[in-house]
């Protein structure tokens, strides 16, 4: 990965770490939990070789991006993170030029928010694993999740500031990461109190090496988990703040990829929403949905070659459409 350059940019009150490769139209790659820029290690060189400037930041609170107050989850709303990205886009893209965006997991949620709040910044979007989600007018997200899955569901456990970090410290950073990254069941992830993960030895999938886990672990050992967990702790705050966008649609071209073993694809109502018209209603410019058989949550790592080709073909077609419409 010698061709990947690293830099720190002072943006929106943060010192933001950015990994990038290549020159050309900008593609912004947005990671999820429990990862960082490194999750895009298979994408940055590929898209650089195909004439793009591939840019992957560590999001607010993650890894080498610093200065966000980890003690305050209210500083980790989608509005804050989209503000960071708007500043990043302004720093890396030519004035007035839109960028391509790829998001996974929390990065997908942030990418949806970016397209909702600032569609003027996005040329086209490929999102992985997490579909767009309508804002409920009645229940806060944690209320709905608790009613579906109970108190030991991982997102509910992540609300326990301090306690879950203490449990993770007892388990060990590397073991926590191995358990989450190697999870590829369609069932919801539960973390029982006092014994979040079983004692069984973990066999890493073929796409994940010990060296990969070591890299992630070094970043979480240094930065801690709190900044990353604050995204989950801001879910209800996001719900409160985004009432003005209720019913708004995603008005950028979209392609969506998900594995059929991804736990997000098996959330209540998600398959019907994606496949029976709801998704297309909320994203009128949705061009294609790809459900990859036998693939889990970390789709862009597990099937990096196939995913890269899906992204490349879509962005190429979006570029052609963009330039034709601009003429």
PDB file of C-alpha atoms in Angstrom, residues 8 68 77 108 121 123 129 140 164 173 181 213 222 234 239 247 259 307 311 325:
ATOM      1  CA  UNK A   8      -3.998  15.437   8.512  1.00  0.00           C
ATOM      2  CA  UNK A  68     -13.952  15.713  18.819  1.00  0.00           C
ATOM      3  CA  UNK A  77     -24.855  13.539  15.222  1.00  0.00           C
ATOM      4  CA  UNK A 108     -23.579   4.342   4.634  1.00  0.00           C
ATOM      5  CA  UNK A 121     -22.162  17.931  -3.125  1.00  0.00           C
ATOM      6  CA  UNK A 123     -22.594  13.202  -8.065  1.00  0.00           C
ATOM      7  CA  UNK A 129     -25.085  -3.028   3.641  1.00  0.00           C
ATOM      8  CA  UNK A 140     -37.229   6.988  18.735  1.00  0.00           C
ATOM      9  CA  UNK A 164     -19.629  -1.467  27.595  1.00  0.00           C
ATOM     10  CA  UNK A 173      -9.497  -4.969  22.023  1.00  0.00           C
ATOM     11  CA  UNK A 181     -15.455  -8.618  12.156  1.00  0.00           C
ATOM     12  CA  UNK A 213      -6.862  -7.130  13.016  1.00  0.00           C
ATOM     13  CA  UNK A 222      -4.913   4.377  21.015  1.00  0.00           C
ATOM     14  CA  UNK A 234     -26.547   9.905  19.156  1.00  0.00           C
ATOM     15  CA  UNK A 239     -34.150  11.497  15.417  1.00  0.00           C
ATOM     16  CA  UNK A 247     -40.544  12.491   4.076  1.00  0.00           C
ATOM     17  CA  UNK A 259     -24.905  -9.606   1.240  1.00  0.00           C
ATOM     18  CA  UNK A 307     -17.647  -4.871  -5.304  1.00  0.00           C
ATOM     19  CA  UNK A 311     -18.742   0.588  -8.044  1.00  0.00           C
ATOM     20  CA  UNK A 325     -26.888  16.297 -19.110  1.00  0.00           C
TER      21      UNK A 325
END
